[in-house]
CSV table of N, CA and C in Angstrom, one decimal:
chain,number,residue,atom,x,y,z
A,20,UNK,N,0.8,-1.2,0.0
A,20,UNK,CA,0.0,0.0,0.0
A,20,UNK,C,0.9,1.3,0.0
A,21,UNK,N,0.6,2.5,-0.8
A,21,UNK,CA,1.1,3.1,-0.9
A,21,UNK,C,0.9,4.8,0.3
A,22,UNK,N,1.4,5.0,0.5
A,22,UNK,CA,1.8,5.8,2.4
A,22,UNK,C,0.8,7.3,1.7
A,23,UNK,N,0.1,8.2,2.3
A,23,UNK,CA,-0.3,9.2,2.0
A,23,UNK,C,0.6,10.0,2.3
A,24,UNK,N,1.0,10.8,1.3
A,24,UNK,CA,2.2,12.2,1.7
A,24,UNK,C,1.8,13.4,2.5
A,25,UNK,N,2.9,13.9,3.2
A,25,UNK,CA,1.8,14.5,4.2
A,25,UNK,C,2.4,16.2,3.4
A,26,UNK,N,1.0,16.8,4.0
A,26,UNK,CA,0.7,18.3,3.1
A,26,UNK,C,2.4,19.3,3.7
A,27,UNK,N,3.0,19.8,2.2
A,27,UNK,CA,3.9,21.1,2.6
A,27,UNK,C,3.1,22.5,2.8
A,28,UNK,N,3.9,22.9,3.2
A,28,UNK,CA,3.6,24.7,3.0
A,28,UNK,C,3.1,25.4,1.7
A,29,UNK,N,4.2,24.4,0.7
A,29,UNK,CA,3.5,25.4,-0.9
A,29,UNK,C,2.5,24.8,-1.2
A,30,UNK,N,2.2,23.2,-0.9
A,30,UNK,CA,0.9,23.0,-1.8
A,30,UNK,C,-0.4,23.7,-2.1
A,31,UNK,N,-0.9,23.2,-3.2
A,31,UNK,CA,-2.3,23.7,-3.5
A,31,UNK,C,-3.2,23.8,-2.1
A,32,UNK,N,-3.7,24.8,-1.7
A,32,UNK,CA,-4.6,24.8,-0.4
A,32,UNK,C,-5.9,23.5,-0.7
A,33,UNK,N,-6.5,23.8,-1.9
A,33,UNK,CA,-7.1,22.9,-1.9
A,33,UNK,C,-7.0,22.2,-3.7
A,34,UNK,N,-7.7,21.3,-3.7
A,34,UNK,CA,-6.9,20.0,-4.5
A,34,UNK,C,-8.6,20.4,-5.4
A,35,UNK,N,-8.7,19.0,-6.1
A,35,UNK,CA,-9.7,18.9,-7.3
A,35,UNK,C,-10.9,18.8,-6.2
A,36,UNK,N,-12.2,19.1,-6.2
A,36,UNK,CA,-13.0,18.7,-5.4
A,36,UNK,C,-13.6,17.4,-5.7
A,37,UNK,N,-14.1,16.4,-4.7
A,37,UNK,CA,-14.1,15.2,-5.2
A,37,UNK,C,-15.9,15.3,-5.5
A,38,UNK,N,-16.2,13.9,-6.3
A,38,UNK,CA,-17.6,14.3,-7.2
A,38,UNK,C,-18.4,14.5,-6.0
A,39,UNK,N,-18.8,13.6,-4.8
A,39,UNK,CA,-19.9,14.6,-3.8
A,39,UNK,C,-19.6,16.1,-3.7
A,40,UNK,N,-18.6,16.6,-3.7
A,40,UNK,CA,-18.4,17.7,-3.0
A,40,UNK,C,-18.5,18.4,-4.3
A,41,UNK,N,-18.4,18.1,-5.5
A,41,UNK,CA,-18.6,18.9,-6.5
A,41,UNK,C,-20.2,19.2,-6.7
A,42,UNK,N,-20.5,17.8,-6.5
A,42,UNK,CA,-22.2,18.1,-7.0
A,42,UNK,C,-23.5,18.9,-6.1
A,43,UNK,N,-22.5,19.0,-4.6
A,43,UNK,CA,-23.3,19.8,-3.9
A,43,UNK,C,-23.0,21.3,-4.1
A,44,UNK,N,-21.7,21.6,-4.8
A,44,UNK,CA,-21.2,23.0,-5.3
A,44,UNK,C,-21.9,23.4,-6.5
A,45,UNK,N,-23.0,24.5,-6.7
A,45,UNK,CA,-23.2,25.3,-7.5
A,45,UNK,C,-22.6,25.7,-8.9
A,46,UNK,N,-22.7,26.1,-9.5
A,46,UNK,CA,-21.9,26.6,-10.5
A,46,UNK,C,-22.1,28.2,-10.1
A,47,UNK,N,-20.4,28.5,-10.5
A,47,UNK,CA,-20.5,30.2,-9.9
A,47,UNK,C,-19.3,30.5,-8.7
A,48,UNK,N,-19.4,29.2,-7.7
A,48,UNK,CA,-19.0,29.0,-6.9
A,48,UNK,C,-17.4,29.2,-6.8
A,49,UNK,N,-16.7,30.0,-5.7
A,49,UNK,CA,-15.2,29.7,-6.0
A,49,UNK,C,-14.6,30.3,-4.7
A,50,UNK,N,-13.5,29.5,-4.7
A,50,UNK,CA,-12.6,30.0,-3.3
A,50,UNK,C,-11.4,30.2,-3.6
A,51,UNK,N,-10.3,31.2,-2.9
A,51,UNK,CA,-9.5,31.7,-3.0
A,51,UNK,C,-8.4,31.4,-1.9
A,52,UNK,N,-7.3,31.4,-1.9
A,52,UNK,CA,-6.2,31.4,-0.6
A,52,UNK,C,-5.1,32.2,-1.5
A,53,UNK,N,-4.3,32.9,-0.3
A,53,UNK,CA,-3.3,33.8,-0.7
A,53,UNK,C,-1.9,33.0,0.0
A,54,UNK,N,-1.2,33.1,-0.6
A,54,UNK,CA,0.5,32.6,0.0
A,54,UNK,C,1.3,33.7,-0.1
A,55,UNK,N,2.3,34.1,1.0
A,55,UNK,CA,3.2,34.7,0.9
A,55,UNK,C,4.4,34.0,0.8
A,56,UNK,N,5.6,33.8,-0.1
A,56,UNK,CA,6.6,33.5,-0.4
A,56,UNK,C,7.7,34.4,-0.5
A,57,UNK,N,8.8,33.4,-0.1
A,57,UNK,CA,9.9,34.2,0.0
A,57,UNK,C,10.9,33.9,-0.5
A,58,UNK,N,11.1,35.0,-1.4
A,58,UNK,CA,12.7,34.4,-2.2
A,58,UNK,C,14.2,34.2,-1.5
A,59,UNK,N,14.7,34.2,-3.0
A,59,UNK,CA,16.5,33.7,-2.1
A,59,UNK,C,17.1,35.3,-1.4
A,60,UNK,N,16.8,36.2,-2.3
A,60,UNK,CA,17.2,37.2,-1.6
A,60,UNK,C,16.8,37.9,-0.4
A,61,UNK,N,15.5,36.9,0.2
A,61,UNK,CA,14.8,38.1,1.4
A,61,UNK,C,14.1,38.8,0.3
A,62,UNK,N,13.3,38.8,-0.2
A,62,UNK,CA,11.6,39.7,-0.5
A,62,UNK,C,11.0,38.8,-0.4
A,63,UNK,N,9.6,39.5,-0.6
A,63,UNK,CA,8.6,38.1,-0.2
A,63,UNK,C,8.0,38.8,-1.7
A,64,UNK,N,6.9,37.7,-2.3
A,64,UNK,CA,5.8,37.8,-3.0
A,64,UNK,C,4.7,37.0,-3.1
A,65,UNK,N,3.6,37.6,-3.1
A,65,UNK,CA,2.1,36.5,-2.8
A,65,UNK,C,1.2,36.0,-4.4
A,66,UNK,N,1.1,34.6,-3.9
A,66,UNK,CA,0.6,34.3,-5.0
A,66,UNK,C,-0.4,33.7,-4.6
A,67,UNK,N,-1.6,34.0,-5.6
A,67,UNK,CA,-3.0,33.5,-5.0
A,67,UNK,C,-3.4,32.1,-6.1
A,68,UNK,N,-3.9,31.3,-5.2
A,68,UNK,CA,-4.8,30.3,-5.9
A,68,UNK,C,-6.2,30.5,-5.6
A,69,UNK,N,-6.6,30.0,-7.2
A,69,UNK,CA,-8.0,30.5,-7.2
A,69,UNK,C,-8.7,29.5,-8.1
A,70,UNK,N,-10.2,28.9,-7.2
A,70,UNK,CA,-10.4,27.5,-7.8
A,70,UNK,C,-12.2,27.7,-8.2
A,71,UNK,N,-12.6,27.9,-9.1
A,71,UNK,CA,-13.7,28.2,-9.6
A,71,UNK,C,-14.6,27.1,-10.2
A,72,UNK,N,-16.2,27.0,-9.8
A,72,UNK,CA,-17.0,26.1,-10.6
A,72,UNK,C,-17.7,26.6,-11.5
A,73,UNK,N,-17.0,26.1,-12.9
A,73,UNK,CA,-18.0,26.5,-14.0
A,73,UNK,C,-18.8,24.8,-13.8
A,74,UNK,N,-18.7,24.9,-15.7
A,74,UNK,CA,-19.0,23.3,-15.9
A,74,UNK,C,-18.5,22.3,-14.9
A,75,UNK,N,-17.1,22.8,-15.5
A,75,UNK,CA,-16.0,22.0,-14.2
A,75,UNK,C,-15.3,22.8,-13.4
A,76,UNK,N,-14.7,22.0,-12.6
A,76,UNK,CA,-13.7,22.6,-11.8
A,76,UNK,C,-12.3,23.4,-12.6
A,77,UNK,N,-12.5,24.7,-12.3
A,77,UNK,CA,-11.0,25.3,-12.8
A,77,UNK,C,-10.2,26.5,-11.9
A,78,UNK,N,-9.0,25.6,-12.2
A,78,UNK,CA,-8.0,26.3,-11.2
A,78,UNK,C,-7.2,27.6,-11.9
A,79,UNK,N,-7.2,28.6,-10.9
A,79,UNK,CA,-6.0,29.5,-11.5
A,79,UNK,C,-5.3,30.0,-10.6
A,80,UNK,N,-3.6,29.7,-10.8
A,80,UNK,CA,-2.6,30.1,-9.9
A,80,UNK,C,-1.7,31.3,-10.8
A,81,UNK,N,-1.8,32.4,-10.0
A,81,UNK,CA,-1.6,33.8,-10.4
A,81,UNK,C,-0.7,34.5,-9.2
A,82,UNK,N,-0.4,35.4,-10.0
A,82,UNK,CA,0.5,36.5,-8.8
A,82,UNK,C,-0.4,37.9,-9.3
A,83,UNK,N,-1.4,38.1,-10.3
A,83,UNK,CA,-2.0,39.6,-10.5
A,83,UNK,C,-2.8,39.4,-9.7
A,84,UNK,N,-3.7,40.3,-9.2
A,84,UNK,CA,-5.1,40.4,-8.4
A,84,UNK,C,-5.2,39.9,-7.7
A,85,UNK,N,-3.9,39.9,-6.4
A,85,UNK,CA,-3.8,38.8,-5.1
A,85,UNK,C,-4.5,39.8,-4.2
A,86,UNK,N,-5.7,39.6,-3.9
A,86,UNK,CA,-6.7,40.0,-3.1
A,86,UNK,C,-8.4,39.4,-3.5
A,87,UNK,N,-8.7,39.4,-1.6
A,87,UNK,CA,-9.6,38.8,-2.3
A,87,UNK,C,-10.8,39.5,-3.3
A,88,UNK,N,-11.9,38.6,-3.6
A,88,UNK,CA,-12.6,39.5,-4.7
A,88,UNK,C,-13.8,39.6,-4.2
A,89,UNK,N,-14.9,40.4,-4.3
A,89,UNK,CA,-15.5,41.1,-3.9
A,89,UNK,C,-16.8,40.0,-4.9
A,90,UNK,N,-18.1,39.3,-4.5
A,90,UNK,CA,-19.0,38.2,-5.1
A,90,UNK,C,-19.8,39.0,-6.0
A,91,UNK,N,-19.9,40.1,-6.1
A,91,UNK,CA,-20.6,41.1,-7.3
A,91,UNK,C,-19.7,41.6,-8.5
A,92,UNK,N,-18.6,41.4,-7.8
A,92,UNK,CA,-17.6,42.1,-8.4
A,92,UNK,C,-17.7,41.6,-10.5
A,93,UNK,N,-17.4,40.5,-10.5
A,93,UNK,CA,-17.3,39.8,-11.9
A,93,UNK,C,-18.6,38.5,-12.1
A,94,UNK,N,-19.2,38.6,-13.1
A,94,UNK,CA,-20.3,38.1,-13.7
A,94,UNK,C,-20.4,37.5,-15.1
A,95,UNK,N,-20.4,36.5,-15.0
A,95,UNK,CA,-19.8,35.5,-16.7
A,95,UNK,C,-21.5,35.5,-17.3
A,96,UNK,N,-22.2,35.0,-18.5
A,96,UNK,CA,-23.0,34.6,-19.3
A,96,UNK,C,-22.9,33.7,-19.3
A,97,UNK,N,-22.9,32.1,-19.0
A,97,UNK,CA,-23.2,31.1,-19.5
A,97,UNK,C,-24.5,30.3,-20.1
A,98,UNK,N,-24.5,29.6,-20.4
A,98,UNK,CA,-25.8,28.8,-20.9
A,98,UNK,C,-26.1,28.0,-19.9
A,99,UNK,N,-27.3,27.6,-19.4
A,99,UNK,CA,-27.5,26.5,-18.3
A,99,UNK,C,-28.5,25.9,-19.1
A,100,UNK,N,-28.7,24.3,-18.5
A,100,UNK,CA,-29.5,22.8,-19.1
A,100,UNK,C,-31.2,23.3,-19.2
A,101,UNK,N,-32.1,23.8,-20.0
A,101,UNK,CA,-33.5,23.9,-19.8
A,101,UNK,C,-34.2,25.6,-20.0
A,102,UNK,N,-32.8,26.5,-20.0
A,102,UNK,CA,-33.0,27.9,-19.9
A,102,UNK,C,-32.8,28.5,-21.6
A,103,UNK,N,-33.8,29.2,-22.2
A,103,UNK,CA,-33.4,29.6,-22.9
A,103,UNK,C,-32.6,30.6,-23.4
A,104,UNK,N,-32.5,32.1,-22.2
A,104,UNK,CA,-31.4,32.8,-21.9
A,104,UNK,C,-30.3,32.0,-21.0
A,105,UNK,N,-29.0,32.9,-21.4
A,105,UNK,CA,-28.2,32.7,-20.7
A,105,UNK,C,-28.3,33.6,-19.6
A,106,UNK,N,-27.8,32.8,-18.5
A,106,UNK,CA,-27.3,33.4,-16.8
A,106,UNK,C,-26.5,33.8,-16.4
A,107,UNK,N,-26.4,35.2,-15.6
A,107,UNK,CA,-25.6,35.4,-15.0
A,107,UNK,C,-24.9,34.8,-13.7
A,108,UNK,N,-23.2,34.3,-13.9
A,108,UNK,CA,-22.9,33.7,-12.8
A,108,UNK,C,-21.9,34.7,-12.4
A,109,UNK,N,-21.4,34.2,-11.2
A,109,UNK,CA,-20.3,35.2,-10.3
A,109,UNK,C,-19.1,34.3,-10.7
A,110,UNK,N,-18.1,34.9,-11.3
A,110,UNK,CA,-16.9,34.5,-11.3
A,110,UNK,C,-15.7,35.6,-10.7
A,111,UNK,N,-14.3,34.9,-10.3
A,111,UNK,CA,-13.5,35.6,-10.2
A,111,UNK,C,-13.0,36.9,-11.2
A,112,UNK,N,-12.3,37.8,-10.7
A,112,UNK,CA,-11.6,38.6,-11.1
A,112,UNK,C,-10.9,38.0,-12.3
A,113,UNK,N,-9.8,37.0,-11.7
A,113,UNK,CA,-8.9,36.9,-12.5
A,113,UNK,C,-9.4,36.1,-13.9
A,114,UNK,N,-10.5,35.6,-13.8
A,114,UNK,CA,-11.3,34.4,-14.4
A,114,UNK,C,-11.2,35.7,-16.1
A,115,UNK,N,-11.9,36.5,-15.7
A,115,UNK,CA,-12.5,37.6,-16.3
A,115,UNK,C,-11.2,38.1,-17.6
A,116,UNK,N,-9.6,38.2,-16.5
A,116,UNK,CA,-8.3,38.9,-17.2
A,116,UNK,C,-8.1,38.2,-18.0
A,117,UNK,N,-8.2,36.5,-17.7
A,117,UNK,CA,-7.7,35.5,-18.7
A,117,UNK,C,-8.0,35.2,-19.5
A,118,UNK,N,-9.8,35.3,-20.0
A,118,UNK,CA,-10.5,35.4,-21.2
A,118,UNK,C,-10.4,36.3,-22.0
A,119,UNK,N,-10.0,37.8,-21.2
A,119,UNK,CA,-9.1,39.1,-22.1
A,119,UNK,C,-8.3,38.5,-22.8
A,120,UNK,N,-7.1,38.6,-22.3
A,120,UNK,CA,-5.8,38.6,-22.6
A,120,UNK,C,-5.5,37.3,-23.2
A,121,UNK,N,-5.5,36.0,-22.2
A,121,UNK,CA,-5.0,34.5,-22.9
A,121,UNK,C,-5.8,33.6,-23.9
A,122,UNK,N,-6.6,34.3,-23.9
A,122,UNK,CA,-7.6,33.1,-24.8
A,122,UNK,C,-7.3,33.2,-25.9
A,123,UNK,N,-6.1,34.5,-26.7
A,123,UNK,CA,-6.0,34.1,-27.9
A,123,UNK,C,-4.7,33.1,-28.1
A,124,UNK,N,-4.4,32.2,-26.7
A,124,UNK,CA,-3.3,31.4,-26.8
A,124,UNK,C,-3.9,30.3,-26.8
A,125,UNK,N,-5.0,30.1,-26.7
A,125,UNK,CA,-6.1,28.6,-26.7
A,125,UNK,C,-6.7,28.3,-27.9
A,126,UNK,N,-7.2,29.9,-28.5
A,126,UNK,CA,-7.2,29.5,-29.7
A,126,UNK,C,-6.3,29.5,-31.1
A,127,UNK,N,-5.2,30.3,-30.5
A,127,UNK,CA,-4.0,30.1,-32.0
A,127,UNK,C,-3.9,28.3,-31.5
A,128,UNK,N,-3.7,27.5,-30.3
A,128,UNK,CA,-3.5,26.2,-30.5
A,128,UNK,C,-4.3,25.5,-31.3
A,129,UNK,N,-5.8,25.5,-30.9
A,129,UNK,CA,-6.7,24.7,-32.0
A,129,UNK,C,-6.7,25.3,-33.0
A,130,UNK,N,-6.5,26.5,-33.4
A,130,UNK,CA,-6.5,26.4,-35.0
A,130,UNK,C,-5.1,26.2,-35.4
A,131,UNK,N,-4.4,26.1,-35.1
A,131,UNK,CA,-3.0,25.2,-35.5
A,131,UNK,C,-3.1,23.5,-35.7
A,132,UNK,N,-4.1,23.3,-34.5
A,132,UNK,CA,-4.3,22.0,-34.6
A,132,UNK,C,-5.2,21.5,-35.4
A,133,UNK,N,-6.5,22.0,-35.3
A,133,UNK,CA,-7.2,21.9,-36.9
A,133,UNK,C,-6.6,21.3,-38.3
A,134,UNK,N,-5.4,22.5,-38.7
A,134,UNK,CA,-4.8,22.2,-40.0
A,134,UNK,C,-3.9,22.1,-40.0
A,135,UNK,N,-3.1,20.8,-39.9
A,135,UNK,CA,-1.5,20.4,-39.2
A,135,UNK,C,-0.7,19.8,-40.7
A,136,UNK,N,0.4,20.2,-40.4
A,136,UNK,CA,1.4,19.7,-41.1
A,136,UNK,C,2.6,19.1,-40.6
A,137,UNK,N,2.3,19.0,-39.5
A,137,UNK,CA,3.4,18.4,-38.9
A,137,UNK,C,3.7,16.9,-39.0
A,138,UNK,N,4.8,16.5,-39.1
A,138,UNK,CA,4.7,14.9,-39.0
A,138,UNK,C,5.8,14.3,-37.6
A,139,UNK,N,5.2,12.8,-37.3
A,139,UNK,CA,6.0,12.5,-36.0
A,139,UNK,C,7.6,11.6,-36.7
A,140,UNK,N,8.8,12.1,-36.3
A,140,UNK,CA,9.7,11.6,-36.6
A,140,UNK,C,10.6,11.4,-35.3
A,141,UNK,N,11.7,10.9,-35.6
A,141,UNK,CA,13.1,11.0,-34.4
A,141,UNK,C,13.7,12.3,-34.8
A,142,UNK,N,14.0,12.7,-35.6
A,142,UNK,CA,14.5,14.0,-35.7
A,142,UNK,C,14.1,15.1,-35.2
A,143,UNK,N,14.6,15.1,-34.3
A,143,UNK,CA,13.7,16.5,-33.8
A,143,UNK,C,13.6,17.6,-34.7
A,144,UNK,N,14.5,18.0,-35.3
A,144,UNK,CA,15.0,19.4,-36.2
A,144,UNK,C,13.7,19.5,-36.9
A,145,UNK,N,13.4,18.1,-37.5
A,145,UNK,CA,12.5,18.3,-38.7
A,145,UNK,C,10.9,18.7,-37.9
A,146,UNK,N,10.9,18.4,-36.7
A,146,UNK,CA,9.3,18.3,-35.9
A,146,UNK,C,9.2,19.8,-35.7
A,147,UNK,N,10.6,20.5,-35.2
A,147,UNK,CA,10.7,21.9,-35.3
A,147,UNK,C,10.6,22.5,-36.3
A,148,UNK,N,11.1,22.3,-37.6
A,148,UNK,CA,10.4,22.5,-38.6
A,148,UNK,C,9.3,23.2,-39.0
A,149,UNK,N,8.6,21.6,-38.7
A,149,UNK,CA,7.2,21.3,-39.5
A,149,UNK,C,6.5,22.1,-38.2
A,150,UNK,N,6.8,22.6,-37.0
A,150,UNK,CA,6.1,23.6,-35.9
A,150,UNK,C,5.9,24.5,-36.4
A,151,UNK,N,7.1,25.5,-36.5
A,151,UNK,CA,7.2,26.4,-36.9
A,151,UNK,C,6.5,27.0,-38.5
A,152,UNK,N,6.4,25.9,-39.0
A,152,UNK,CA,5.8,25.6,-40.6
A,152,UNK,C,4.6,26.0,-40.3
A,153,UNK,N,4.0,25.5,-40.0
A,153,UNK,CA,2.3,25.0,-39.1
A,153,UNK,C,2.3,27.0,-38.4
A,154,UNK,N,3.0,27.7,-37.8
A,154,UNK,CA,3.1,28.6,-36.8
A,154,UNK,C,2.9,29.8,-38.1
A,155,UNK,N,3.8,29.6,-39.4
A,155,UNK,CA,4.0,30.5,-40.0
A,155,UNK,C,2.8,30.8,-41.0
A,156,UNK,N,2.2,29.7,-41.4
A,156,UNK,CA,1.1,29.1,-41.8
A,156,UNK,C,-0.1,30.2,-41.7
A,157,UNK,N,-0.3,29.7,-39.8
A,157,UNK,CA,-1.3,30.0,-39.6
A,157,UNK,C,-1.5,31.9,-38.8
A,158,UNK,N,-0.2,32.1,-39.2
A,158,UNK,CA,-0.1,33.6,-39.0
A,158,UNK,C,-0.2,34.4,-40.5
A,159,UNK,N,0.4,33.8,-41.3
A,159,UNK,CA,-0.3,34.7,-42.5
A,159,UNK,C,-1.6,34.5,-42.9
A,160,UNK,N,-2.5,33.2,-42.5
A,160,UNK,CA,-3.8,33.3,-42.6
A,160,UNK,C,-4.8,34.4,-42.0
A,161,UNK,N,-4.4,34.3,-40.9
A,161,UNK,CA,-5.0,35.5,-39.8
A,161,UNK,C,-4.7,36.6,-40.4
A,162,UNK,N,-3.3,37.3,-41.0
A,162,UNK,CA,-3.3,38.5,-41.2
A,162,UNK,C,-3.9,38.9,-42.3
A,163,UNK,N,-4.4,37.9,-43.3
A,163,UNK,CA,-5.0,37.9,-44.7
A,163,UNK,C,-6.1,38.1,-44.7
A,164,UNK,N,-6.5,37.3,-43.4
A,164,UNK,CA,-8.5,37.5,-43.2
A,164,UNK,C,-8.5,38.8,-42.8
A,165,UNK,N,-7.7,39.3,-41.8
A,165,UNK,CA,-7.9,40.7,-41.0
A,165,UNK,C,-7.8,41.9,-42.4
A,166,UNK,N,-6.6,41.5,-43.3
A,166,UNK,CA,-6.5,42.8,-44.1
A,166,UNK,C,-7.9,42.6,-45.5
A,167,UNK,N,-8.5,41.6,-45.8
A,167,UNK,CA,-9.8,41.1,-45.9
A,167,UNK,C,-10.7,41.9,-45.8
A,168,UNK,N,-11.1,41.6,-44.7
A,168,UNK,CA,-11.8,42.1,-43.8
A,168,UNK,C,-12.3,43.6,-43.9
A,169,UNK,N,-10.8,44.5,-43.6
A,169,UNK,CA,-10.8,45.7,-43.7
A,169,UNK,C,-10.6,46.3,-45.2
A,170,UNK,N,-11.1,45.2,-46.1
A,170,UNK,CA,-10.8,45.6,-47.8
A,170,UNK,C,-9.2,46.5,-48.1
A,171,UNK,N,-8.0,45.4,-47.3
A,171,UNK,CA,-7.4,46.2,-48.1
A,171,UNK,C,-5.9,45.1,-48.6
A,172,UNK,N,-5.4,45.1,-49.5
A,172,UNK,CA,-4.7,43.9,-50.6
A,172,UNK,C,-5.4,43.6,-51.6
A,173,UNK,N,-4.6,42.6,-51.9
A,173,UNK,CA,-5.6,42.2,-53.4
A,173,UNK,C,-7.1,41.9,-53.3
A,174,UNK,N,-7.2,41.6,-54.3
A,174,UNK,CA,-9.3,41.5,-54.5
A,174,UNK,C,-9.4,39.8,-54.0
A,175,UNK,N,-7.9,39.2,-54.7
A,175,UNK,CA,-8.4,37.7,-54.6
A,175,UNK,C,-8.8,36.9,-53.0
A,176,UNK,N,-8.0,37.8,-52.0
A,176,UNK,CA,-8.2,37.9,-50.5
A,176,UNK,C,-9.7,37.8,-50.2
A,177,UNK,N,-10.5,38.7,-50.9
A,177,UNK,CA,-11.8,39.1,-50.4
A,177,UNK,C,-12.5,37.3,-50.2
A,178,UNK,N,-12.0,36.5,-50.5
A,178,UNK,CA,-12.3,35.6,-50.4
A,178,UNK,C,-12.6,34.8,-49.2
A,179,UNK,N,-11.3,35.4,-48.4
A,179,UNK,CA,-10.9,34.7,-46.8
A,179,UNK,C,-12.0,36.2,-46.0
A,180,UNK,N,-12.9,36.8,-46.3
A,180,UNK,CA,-13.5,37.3,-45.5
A,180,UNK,C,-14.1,36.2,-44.1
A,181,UNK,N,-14.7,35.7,-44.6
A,181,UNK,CA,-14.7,34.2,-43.4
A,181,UNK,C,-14.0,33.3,-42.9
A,182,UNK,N,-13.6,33.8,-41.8
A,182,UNK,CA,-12.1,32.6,-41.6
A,182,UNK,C,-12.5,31.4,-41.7
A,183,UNK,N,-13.8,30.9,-41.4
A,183,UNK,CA,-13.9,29.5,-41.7
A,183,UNK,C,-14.3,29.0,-42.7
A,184,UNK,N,-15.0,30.0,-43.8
A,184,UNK,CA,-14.9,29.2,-45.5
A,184,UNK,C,-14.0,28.8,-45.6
A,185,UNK,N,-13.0,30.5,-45.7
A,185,UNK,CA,-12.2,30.2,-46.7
A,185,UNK,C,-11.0,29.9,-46.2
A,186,UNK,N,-11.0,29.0,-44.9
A,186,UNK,CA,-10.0,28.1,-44.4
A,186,UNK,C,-9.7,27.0,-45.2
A,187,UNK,N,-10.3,26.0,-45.9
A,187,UNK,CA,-10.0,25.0,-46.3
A,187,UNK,C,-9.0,25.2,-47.8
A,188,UNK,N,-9.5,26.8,-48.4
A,188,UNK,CA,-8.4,26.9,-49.5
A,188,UNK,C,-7.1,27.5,-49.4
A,189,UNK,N,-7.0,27.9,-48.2
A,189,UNK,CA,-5.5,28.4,-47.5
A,189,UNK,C,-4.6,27.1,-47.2
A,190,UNK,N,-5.2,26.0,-47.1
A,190,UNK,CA,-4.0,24.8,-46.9
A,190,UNK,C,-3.3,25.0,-48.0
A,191,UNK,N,-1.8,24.4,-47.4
A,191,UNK,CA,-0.8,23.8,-47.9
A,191,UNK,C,-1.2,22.6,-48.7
A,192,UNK,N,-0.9,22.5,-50.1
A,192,UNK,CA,-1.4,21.1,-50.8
A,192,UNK,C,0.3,20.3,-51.0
């Protein structure tokens, strides 16, 4: 049998919730703990974890907006099972920064992954490559739809006004 490890100082305050404890949590729901740490030099700096119920359980470990948050404060739209509008739920602060700012790192991945060119070898060089291939790819597409878009380049562009038509004629053949 394998021994339970006993809790440090840095761990997660709290861990995944298990499925009772999820199912009696609401959606909306979320709790916070703040850590103060201390570097090699003598400063300290706090970093908060912050564990939220949407659909599912989602965690965010941050150092911006280490304080707690105020339950009015931030308010998401989701869809709920039976409703024909969507609801307002209470989410965190930081919940809010990350859909600003990072979510266009969630989606440059799936649309990278969508239309791949990569292939699996031993050679690494060539996997970097074929990454970067795939990266360069799918950055001139974007900027083609955007200048598109704003009618300005050639006419033959006017085509990728929808990035998802005219996705399928932008592959590499």
């Amino acid at each position: 049998p394998t021994e339970k490890k006993a809790r440090k100082d840095y761990d997660v305050p709290f861990l995944k919730l298990l499925n009772g404890a999820l199912k009696l949590v609401t959606r909306g729901w979320y709790r916070e703990a703040v850590a103060k740490v201390q570097t090699k030099k003598g400063g300290y700096y706090k970093i908060q974890c912050t564990t939220w119920r949407d659909k599912k359980q989602v965690m965010f470990l941050h150092t911006a907006f280490v304080s707690p948050s105020k339950r009015s404060d931030t308010a998401v739209q989701r869809h709920v099972k039976g409703k024909q509008q969507r609801v307002n739920l209470s989410a965190p602060i930081v919940q809010r920064e990350y859909t600003k700012h990072c979510n266009a790192v969630d989606r440059n991945d799936m649309e990278s992954s969508d239309y791949t060119c990569s292939i699996r070898t031993a050679r690494c060089y060539l996997r970097i490559f074929f990454w970067l291939l795939d990266r360069a790819v799918l950055s001139l597409f974007i900027i083609i739809c955007s200048l598109a878009q704003h009618d300005t380049g050639d006419n033959i562009w006017k085509r990728f006004r929808n990035r998802h038509k005219g996705r399928r004629k932008f592959q590499i053949a």
